[in-house]
Amino acid sequence: MWFSRLWDKTRKAAVASAQKLREKLPRKKKKRYRSVRVDEMPDALKPFTVYLCGEGEYLWAAAMICPCGCKEVIQLNLLKQVRPRWSAQEHKDGYVSLMPSVWRQKGCRSHFFVRHGAIEWCHGNFNEDREDA
């Protein structure tokens, strides 16, 4: 009985100490996606970059490395007359948003939004810790 009380007391102290330590540690800032305009898609894509391919204001494609970590290239159509299609919004601070969500039907089957450069996972199928692509 005394051992059980001592064990509980020790465990609670360890949990409280770990919580205090966690609060003091700096939080890791999550990387966000920025847009880069290109005339044609590069052979190698950089992580945390959405490449917008086109001329001037006329964009026809977007490409990025999948944020789940599988390192596959995702290519999205931006042409209004072709389906399916996405739209890209470039923000003044360099971050990008893509609408609607991106849902890979093959491979890793990732489903996510890109909103103001941040990845927002759908259906809880991936967590944000996998954004180490």
Tab-separated table of N, CA and C in Angstrom:
chain	number	residue	atom	x	y	z
A	1	MET	N	0.823	-1.195	0.000
A	1	MET	CA	0.000	0.000	0.000
A	1	MET	C	0.869	1.261	0.000
A	2	TRP	N	1.875	1.315	0.886
A	2	TRP	CA	2.742	2.482	0.935
A	2	TRP	C	3.521	2.642	-0.369
A	3	PHE	N	3.885	1.507	-0.979
A	3	PHE	CA	4.621	1.543	-2.235
A	3	PHE	C	3.763	2.158	-3.342
A	4	SER	N	2.488	1.808	-3.361
A	4	SER	CA	1.566	2.328	-4.364
A	4	SER	C	1.427	3.846	-4.226
A	5	ARG	N	1.329	4.339	-2.994
A	5	ARG	CA	1.212	5.791	-2.780
A	5	ARG	C	2.498	6.505	-3.190
A	6	LEU	N	3.648	5.891	-2.848
A	6	LEU	CA	4.929	6.475	-3.222
A	6	LEU	C	5.079	6.513	-4.741
A	7	TRP	N	4.689	5.424	-5.401
A	7	TRP	CA	4.757	5.355	-6.861
A	7	TRP	C	3.889	6.438	-7.502
A	8	ASP	N	2.650	6.601	-7.041
A	8	ASP	CA	1.752	7.620	-7.580
A	8	ASP	C	2.327	9.020	-7.403
A	9	LYS	N	2.887	9.265	-6.219
A	9	LYS	CA	3.455	10.576	-5.917
A	9	LYS	C	4.645	10.863	-6.844
A	10	THR	N	5.518	9.868	-7.024
A	10	THR	CA	6.683	10.017	-7.887
A	10	THR	C	6.266	10.237	-9.336
A	11	ARG	N	5.284	9.467	-9.786
A	11	ARG	CA	4.796	9.601	-11.164
A	11	ARG	C	4.198	10.981	-11.408
A	12	LYS	N	3.384	11.461	-10.481
A	12	LYS	CA	2.775	12.790	-10.630
A	12	LYS	C	3.833	13.880	-10.665
A	13	ALA	N	4.861	13.751	-9.839
A	13	ALA	CA	5.941	14.741	-9.831
A	13	ALA	C	6.688	14.725	-11.161
A	14	ALA	N	6.933	13.551	-11.717
A	14	ALA	CA	7.635	13.436	-12.993
A	14	ALA	C	6.806	14.041	-14.125
A	15	VAL	N	5.507	13.797	-14.125
A	15	VAL	CA	4.625	14.356	-15.159
A	15	VAL	C	4.602	15.880	-15.059
A	16	ALA	N	4.495	16.416	-13.840
A	16	ALA	CA	4.477	17.867	-13.640
A	16	ALA	C	5.804	18.490	-14.083
A	17	SER	N	6.906	17.835	-13.770
A	17	SER	CA	8.227	18.337	-14.161
A	17	SER	C	8.377	18.344	-15.678
A	18	ALA	N	7.930	17.305	-16.338
A	18	ALA	CA	8.001	17.231	-17.800
A	18	ALA	C	7.143	18.319	-18.435
A	19	GLN	N	5.965	18.581	-17.868
A	19	GLN	CA	5.076	19.621	-18.394
A	19	GLN	C	5.732	20.998	-18.273
A	20	LYS	N	6.363	21.289	-17.145
A	20	LYS	CA	7.042	22.575	-16.962
A	20	LYS	C	8.186	22.731	-17.960
A	21	LEU	N	8.937	21.657	-18.168
A	21	LEU	CA	10.030	21.691	-19.112
A	21	LEU	C	9.515	21.934	-20.533
A	22	ARG	N	8.429	21.268	-20.908
A	22	ARG	CA	7.829	21.421	-22.231
A	22	ARG	C	7.384	22.862	-22.472
A	23	GLU	N	6.859	23.518	-21.432
A	23	GLU	CA	6.393	24.898	-21.569
A	23	GLU	C	7.548	25.865	-21.772
A	24	LYS	N	8.729	25.542	-21.257
A	24	LYS	CA	9.890	26.417	-21.375
A	24	LYS	C	10.598	26.277	-22.707
A	25	LEU	N	10.461	25.142	-23.370
A	25	LEU	CA	11.140	24.912	-24.633
A	25	LEU	C	10.527	25.759	-25.738
A	26	PRO	N	11.353	26.273	-26.639
A	26	PRO	CA	10.795	27.042	-27.761
A	26	PRO	C	9.996	26.129	-28.676
A	27	ARG	N	8.897	26.637	-29.176
A	27	ARG	CA	8.060	25.852	-30.089
A	27	ARG	C	8.662	25.895	-31.485
A	28	LYS	N	8.642	24.748	-32.142
A	28	LYS	CA	9.133	24.663	-33.509
A	28	LYS	C	8.124	25.338	-34.429
A	29	LYS	N	8.603	26.322	-35.167
A	29	LYS	CA	7.736	27.032	-36.095
A	29	LYS	C	7.532	26.173	-37.338
A	30	LYS	N	6.286	25.950	-37.709
A	30	LYS	CA	5.977	25.124	-38.871
A	30	LYS	C	6.275	25.898	-40.151
A	31	LYS	N	6.896	25.203	-41.092
A	31	LYS	CA	7.214	25.829	-42.366
A	31	LYS	C	5.940	25.952	-43.193
A	32	ARG	N	5.872	27.032	-43.971
A	32	ARG	CA	4.724	27.249	-44.836
A	32	ARG	C	5.194	27.343	-46.286
A	33	TYR	N	4.247	27.120	-47.176
A	33	TYR	CA	4.530	27.072	-48.611
A	33	TYR	C	4.481	28.473	-49.221
A	34	ARG	N	5.487	28.767	-50.036
A	34	ARG	CA	5.556	30.027	-50.773
A	34	ARG	C	5.396	29.721	-52.266
A	35	SER	N	4.947	30.711	-53.000
A	35	SER	CA	4.772	30.523	-54.438
A	35	SER	C	5.989	31.047	-55.190
A	36	VAL	N	6.277	30.376	-56.297
A	36	VAL	CA	7.330	30.792	-57.224
A	36	VAL	C	6.738	30.687	-58.621
A	37	ARG	N	6.845	31.764	-59.387
A	37	ARG	CA	6.339	31.748	-60.768
A	37	ARG	C	7.437	31.281	-61.712
A	38	VAL	N	7.048	30.387	-62.627
A	38	VAL	CA	8.003	29.855	-63.604
A	38	VAL	C	7.329	29.786	-64.977
A	39	ASP	N	8.155	29.848	-66.025
A	39	ASP	CA	7.640	29.689	-67.391
A	39	ASP	C	7.365	28.224	-67.693
A	40	GLU	N	8.211	27.349	-67.165
A	40	GLU	CA	7.993	25.912	-67.292
A	40	GLU	C	8.479	25.245	-66.012
A	41	MET	N	7.925	24.072	-65.742
A	41	MET	CA	8.230	23.391	-64.483
A	41	MET	C	9.701	22.955	-64.448
A	42	PRO	N	10.364	23.202	-63.326
A	42	PRO	CA	11.750	22.741	-63.200
A	42	PRO	C	11.801	21.223	-63.073
A	43	ASP	N	12.956	20.651	-63.375
A	43	ASP	CA	13.124	19.202	-63.267
A	43	ASP	C	13.070	18.743	-61.816
A	44	ALA	N	13.622	19.540	-60.919
A	44	ALA	CA	13.623	19.195	-59.493
A	44	ALA	C	12.892	20.283	-58.712
A	45	LEU	N	11.911	19.872	-57.920
A	45	LEU	CA	11.142	20.823	-57.126
A	45	LEU	C	11.725	20.920	-55.723
A	46	LYS	N	11.643	22.120	-55.155
A	46	LYS	CA	12.120	22.336	-53.792
A	46	LYS	C	10.970	22.140	-52.811
A	47	PRO	N	11.275	21.662	-51.599
A	47	PRO	CA	10.219	21.517	-50.585
A	47	PRO	C	9.648	22.881	-50.185
A	48	PHE	N	8.424	22.870	-49.731
A	48	PHE	CA	7.721	24.057	-49.226
A	48	PHE	C	7.610	25.151	-50.282
A	49	THR	N	7.499	24.731	-51.543
A	49	THR	CA	7.355	25.658	-52.659
A	49	THR	C	6.240	25.166	-53.562
A	50	VAL	N	5.344	26.084	-53.941
A	50	VAL	CA	4.324	25.790	-54.946
A	50	VAL	C	4.724	26.555	-56.199
A	51	TYR	N	5.027	25.821	-57.248
A	51	TYR	CA	5.437	26.417	-58.512
A	51	TYR	C	4.193	26.721	-59.331
A	52	LEU	N	4.063	27.968	-59.756
A	52	LEU	CA	2.942	28.398	-60.584
A	52	LEU	C	3.480	28.643	-61.982
A	53	CYS	N	3.036	27.815	-62.913
A	53	CYS	CA	3.548	27.848	-64.279
A	53	CYS	C	2.603	28.643	-65.172
A	54	GLY	N	3.163	29.577	-65.925
A	54	GLY	CA	2.363	30.380	-66.828
A	54	GLY	C	3.112	31.603	-67.287
A	55	GLU	N	2.370	32.517	-67.925
A	55	GLU	CA	2.930	33.775	-68.399
A	55	GLU	C	2.083	34.914	-67.868
A	56	GLY	N	2.704	35.829	-67.155
A	56	GLY	CA	1.980	36.976	-66.603
A	56	GLY	C	0.881	36.518	-65.668
A	57	GLU	N	-0.319	37.001	-65.928
A	57	GLU	CA	-1.463	36.635	-65.097
A	57	GLU	C	-2.136	35.343	-65.551
A	58	TYR	N	-1.684	34.792	-66.683
A	58	TYR	CA	-2.287	33.578	-67.227
A	58	TYR	C	-1.503	32.365	-66.738
A	59	LEU	N	-2.068	31.667	-65.756
A	59	LEU	CA	-1.421	30.492	-65.179
A	59	LEU	C	-2.133	29.236	-65.646
A	60	TRP	N	-1.394	28.188	-65.956
A	60	TRP	CA	-2.029	26.953	-66.406
A	60	TRP	C	-1.737	25.743	-65.533
A	61	ALA	N	-0.740	25.802	-64.639
A	61	ALA	CA	-0.447	24.634	-63.806
A	61	ALA	C	0.237	25.053	-62.508
A	62	ALA	N	0.077	24.213	-61.502
A	62	ALA	CA	0.773	24.372	-60.232
A	62	ALA	C	1.405	23.024	-59.900
A	63	ALA	N	2.533	23.059	-59.233
A	63	ALA	CA	3.203	21.816	-58.849
A	63	ALA	C	3.873	22.011	-57.492
A	64	MET	N	3.920	20.908	-56.733
A	64	MET	CA	4.553	20.927	-55.421
A	64	MET	C	4.935	19.508	-55.037
A	65	ILE	N	5.803	19.374	-54.055
A	65	ILE	CA	6.133	18.060	-53.504
A	65	ILE	C	5.074	17.749	-52.454
A	66	CYS	N	4.585	16.532	-52.443
A	66	CYS	CA	3.545	16.137	-51.495
A	66	CYS	C	4.018	16.388	-50.058
A	67	PRO	N	3.208	17.048	-49.251
A	67	PRO	CA	3.618	17.389	-47.885
A	67	PRO	C	3.624	16.214	-46.917
A	68	CYS	N	3.141	15.048	-47.320
A	68	CYS	CA	3.084	13.909	-46.393
A	68	CYS	C	4.457	13.296	-46.154
A	69	GLY	N	5.412	13.598	-47.027
A	69	GLY	CA	6.737	13.020	-46.877
A	69	GLY	C	7.049	11.942	-47.901
A	70	CYS	N	6.090	11.591	-48.744
A	70	CYS	CA	6.331	10.545	-49.749
A	70	CYS	C	7.218	11.040	-50.892
A	71	LYS	N	7.405	12.364	-50.978
A	71	LYS	CA	8.264	13.008	-51.974
A	71	LYS	C	7.753	12.919	-53.417
A	72	GLU	N	6.513	12.529	-53.605
A	72	GLU	CA	5.917	12.506	-54.948
A	72	GLU	C	5.574	13.936	-55.382
A	73	VAL	N	5.633	14.175	-56.681
A	73	VAL	CA	5.282	15.482	-57.224
A	73	VAL	C	3.786	15.522	-57.493
A	74	ILE	N	3.147	16.573	-57.034
A	74	ILE	CA	1.718	16.796	-57.282
A	74	ILE	C	1.607	17.897	-58.323
A	75	GLN	N	0.900	17.621	-59.418
A	75	GLN	CA	0.661	18.618	-60.449
A	75	GLN	C	-0.831	18.910	-60.507
A	76	LEU	N	-1.165	20.192	-60.531
A	76	LEU	CA	-2.564	20.625	-60.511
A	76	LEU	C	-2.854	21.513	-61.720
A	77	ASN	N	-3.998	21.289	-62.338
A	77	ASN	CA	-4.444	22.091	-63.463
A	77	ASN	C	-5.040	23.406	-62.957
A	78	LEU	N	-4.659	24.525	-63.577
A	78	LEU	CA	-5.224	25.837	-63.231
A	78	LEU	C	-6.055	26.425	-64.371
A	79	LEU	N	-6.199	25.685	-65.486
A	79	LEU	CA	-6.978	26.170	-66.628
A	79	LEU	C	-8.470	26.108	-66.317
A	80	LYS	N	-9.172	27.205	-66.544
A	80	LYS	CA	-10.594	27.286	-66.185
A	80	LYS	C	-11.480	26.375	-67.025
A	81	GLN	N	-11.088	26.089	-68.272
A	81	GLN	CA	-11.940	25.297	-69.151
A	81	GLN	C	-11.715	23.792	-69.019
A	82	VAL	N	-10.796	23.346	-68.170
A	82	VAL	CA	-10.484	21.922	-68.020
A	82	VAL	C	-10.821	21.486	-66.599
A	83	ARG	N	-11.382	20.289	-66.466
A	83	ARG	CA	-11.730	19.754	-65.143
A	83	ARG	C	-10.913	18.512	-64.854
A	84	PRO	N	-10.541	18.224	-63.664
A	84	PRO	CA	-10.688	19.083	-62.484
A	84	PRO	C	-9.712	20.247	-62.548
A	85	ARG	N	-10.026	21.299	-61.829
A	85	ARG	CA	-9.146	22.460	-61.824
A	85	ARG	C	-9.062	23.064	-60.434
A	86	TRP	N	-7.968	23.744	-60.187
A	86	TRP	CA	-7.729	24.438	-58.927
A	86	TRP	C	-7.474	25.897	-59.235
A	87	SER	N	-7.536	26.712	-58.222
A	87	SER	CA	-7.125	28.106	-58.359
A	87	SER	C	-6.069	28.383	-57.299
A	88	ALA	N	-5.168	29.270	-57.652
A	88	ALA	CA	-4.085	29.630	-56.740
A	88	ALA	C	-4.205	31.108	-56.401
A	89	GLN	N	-4.020	31.409	-55.145
A	89	GLN	CA	-4.018	32.793	-54.691
A	89	GLN	C	-2.662	33.088	-54.064
A	90	GLU	N	-1.983	34.080	-54.626
A	90	GLU	CA	-0.695	34.500	-54.080
A	90	GLU	C	-0.940	35.655	-53.108
A	91	HIS	N	-0.438	35.533	-51.916
A	91	HIS	CA	-0.611	36.568	-50.906
A	91	HIS	C	0.574	37.537	-50.942
A	92	LYS	N	0.380	38.729	-50.445
A	92	LYS	CA	1.412	39.762	-50.482
A	92	LYS	C	2.680	39.360	-49.743
A	93	ASP	N	2.548	38.496	-48.733
A	93	ASP	CA	3.723	38.072	-47.960
A	93	ASP	C	4.456	36.893	-48.599
A	94	GLY	N	4.024	36.478	-49.801
A	94	GLY	CA	4.712	35.413	-50.522
A	94	GLY	C	4.116	34.029	-50.327
A	95	TYR	N	3.188	33.884	-49.377
A	95	TYR	CA	2.556	32.584	-49.153
A	95	TYR	C	1.469	32.371	-50.207
A	96	VAL	N	1.022	31.133	-50.319
A	96	VAL	CA	0.078	30.768	-51.369
A	96	VAL	C	-1.084	29.969	-50.780
A	97	SER	N	-2.242	30.080	-51.417
A	97	SER	CA	-3.404	29.259	-51.083
A	97	SER	C	-3.865	28.564	-52.355
A	98	LEU	N	-4.311	27.305	-52.206
A	98	LEU	CA	-4.864	26.553	-53.329
A	98	LEU	C	-6.291	26.152	-52.984
A	99	MET	N	-7.200	26.307	-53.950
A	99	MET	CA	-8.582	25.914	-53.764
A	99	MET	C	-9.012	25.071	-54.944
A	100	PRO	N	-9.794	24.034	-54.774
A	100	PRO	CA	-10.225	23.420	-53.511
A	100	PRO	C	-9.094	22.580	-52.912
A	101	SER	N	-9.448	21.622	-52.076
A	101	SER	CA	-8.446	20.764	-51.441
A	101	SER	C	-7.748	19.885	-52.475
A	102	VAL	N	-6.596	19.386	-52.094
A	102	VAL	CA	-5.838	18.443	-52.919
A	102	VAL	C	-6.050	17.064	-52.314
A	103	TRP	N	-6.516	16.122	-53.126
A	103	TRP	CA	-6.777	14.771	-52.641
A	103	TRP	C	-6.162	13.786	-53.619
A	104	ARG	N	-5.054	13.199	-53.241
A	104	ARG	CA	-4.373	12.224	-54.101
A	104	ARG	C	-5.166	10.929	-54.110
A	105	GLN	N	-5.523	10.474	-55.291
A	105	GLN	CA	-6.321	9.255	-55.423
A	105	GLN	C	-5.466	7.999	-55.488
A	106	LYS	N	-4.171	8.167	-55.728
A	106	LYS	CA	-3.231	7.041	-55.778
A	106	LYS	C	-2.074	7.345	-54.850
A	107	GLY	N	-1.241	6.349	-54.619
A	107	GLY	CA	-0.069	6.561	-53.775
A	107	GLY	C	-0.446	6.747	-52.316
A	108	CYS	N	0.006	7.839	-51.722
A	108	CYS	CA	-0.198	8.062	-50.286
A	108	CYS	C	-1.629	8.450	-49.928
A	109	ARG	N	-2.438	8.853	-50.910
A	109	ARG	CA	-3.843	9.230	-50.717
A	109	ARG	C	-4.009	10.418	-49.770
A	110	SER	N	-3.033	11.297	-49.743
A	110	SER	CA	-3.106	12.501	-48.917
A	110	SER	C	-4.292	13.364	-49.327
A	111	HIS	N	-4.890	14.014	-48.340
A	111	HIS	CA	-5.996	14.933	-48.582
A	111	HIS	C	-5.774	16.141	-47.681
A	112	PHE	N	-5.578	17.308	-48.310
A	112	PHE	CA	-5.219	18.491	-47.539
A	112	PHE	C	-5.607	19.767	-48.274
A	113	PHE	N	-5.661	20.869	-47.527
A	113	PHE	CA	-5.807	22.214	-48.072
A	113	PHE	C	-4.462	22.919	-47.926
A	114	VAL	N	-4.188	23.853	-48.816
A	114	VAL	CA	-3.076	24.781	-48.633
A	114	VAL	C	-3.729	26.139	-48.430
A	115	ARG	N	-3.659	26.640	-47.210
A	115	ARG	CA	-4.286	27.921	-46.871
A	115	ARG	C	-3.243	28.850	-46.281
A	116	HIS	N	-2.998	29.926	-46.998
A	116	HIS	CA	-1.990	30.921	-46.613
A	116	HIS	C	-0.669	30.235	-46.275
A	117	GLY	N	-0.294	29.283	-47.120
A	117	GLY	CA	0.976	28.591	-46.992
A	117	GLY	C	0.994	27.428	-46.024
A	118	ALA	N	-0.041	27.281	-45.207
A	118	ALA	CA	-0.077	26.211	-44.207
A	118	ALA	C	-0.849	25.009	-44.744
A	119	ILE	N	-0.376	23.826	-44.401
A	119	ILE	CA	-1.077	22.595	-44.770
A	119	ILE	C	-2.108	22.295	-43.696
A	120	GLU	N	-3.351	22.108	-44.110
A	120	GLU	CA	-4.428	21.712	-43.199
A	120	GLU	C	-4.941	20.362	-43.677
A	121	TRP	N	-4.655	19.325	-42.888
A	121	TRP	CA	-5.024	17.958	-43.260
A	121	TRP	C	-6.508	17.728	-43.100
A	122	CYS	N	-7.082	16.951	-44.007
A	122	CYS	CA	-8.497	16.573	-43.957
A	122	CYS	C	-8.640	15.191	-43.335
A	123	HIS	N	-9.756	14.946	-42.696
A	123	HIS	CA	-10.113	13.633	-42.153
A	123	HIS	C	-9.139	13.103	-41.118
A	124	GLY	N	-8.215	13.926	-40.647
A	124	GLY	CA	-7.269	13.473	-39.626
A	124	GLY	C	-6.397	12.315	-40.073
A	125	ASN	N	-6.203	12.143	-41.401
A	125	ASN	CA	-5.444	10.983	-41.859
A	125	ASN	C	-3.938	11.181	-41.768
A	126	PHE	N	-3.461	12.392	-41.604
A	126	PHE	CA	-2.046	12.666	-41.407
A	126	PHE	C	-1.911	13.737	-40.332
A	127	ASN	N	-0.790	13.728	-39.643
A	127	ASN	CA	-0.576	14.811	-38.688
A	127	ASN	C	0.481	15.754	-39.214
A	128	GLU	N	0.571	16.911	-38.622
A	128	GLU	CA	1.442	17.964	-39.117
A	128	GLU	C	2.910	17.637	-38.944
A	129	ASP	N	3.248	16.654	-38.129
A	129	ASP	CA	4.643	16.308	-37.919
A	129	ASP	C	5.244	15.680	-39.168
A	130	ARG	N	4.424	15.255	-40.133
A	130	ARG	CA	4.940	14.603	-41.330
A	130	ARG	C	5.325	15.616	-42.396
A	131	GLU	N	5.283	16.904	-42.106
A	131	GLU	CA	5.600	17.935	-43.089
A	131	GLU	C	7.095	18.138	-43.209
A	132	ASP	N	7.870	17.090	-43.161
A	132	ASP	CA	9.314	17.236	-43.226
A	132	ASP	C	9.855	16.930	-44.617
A	133	ALA	N	9.029	17.094	-45.603
A	133	ALA	CA	9.447	16.780	-46.981
A	133	ALA	C	10.604	17.656	-47.421
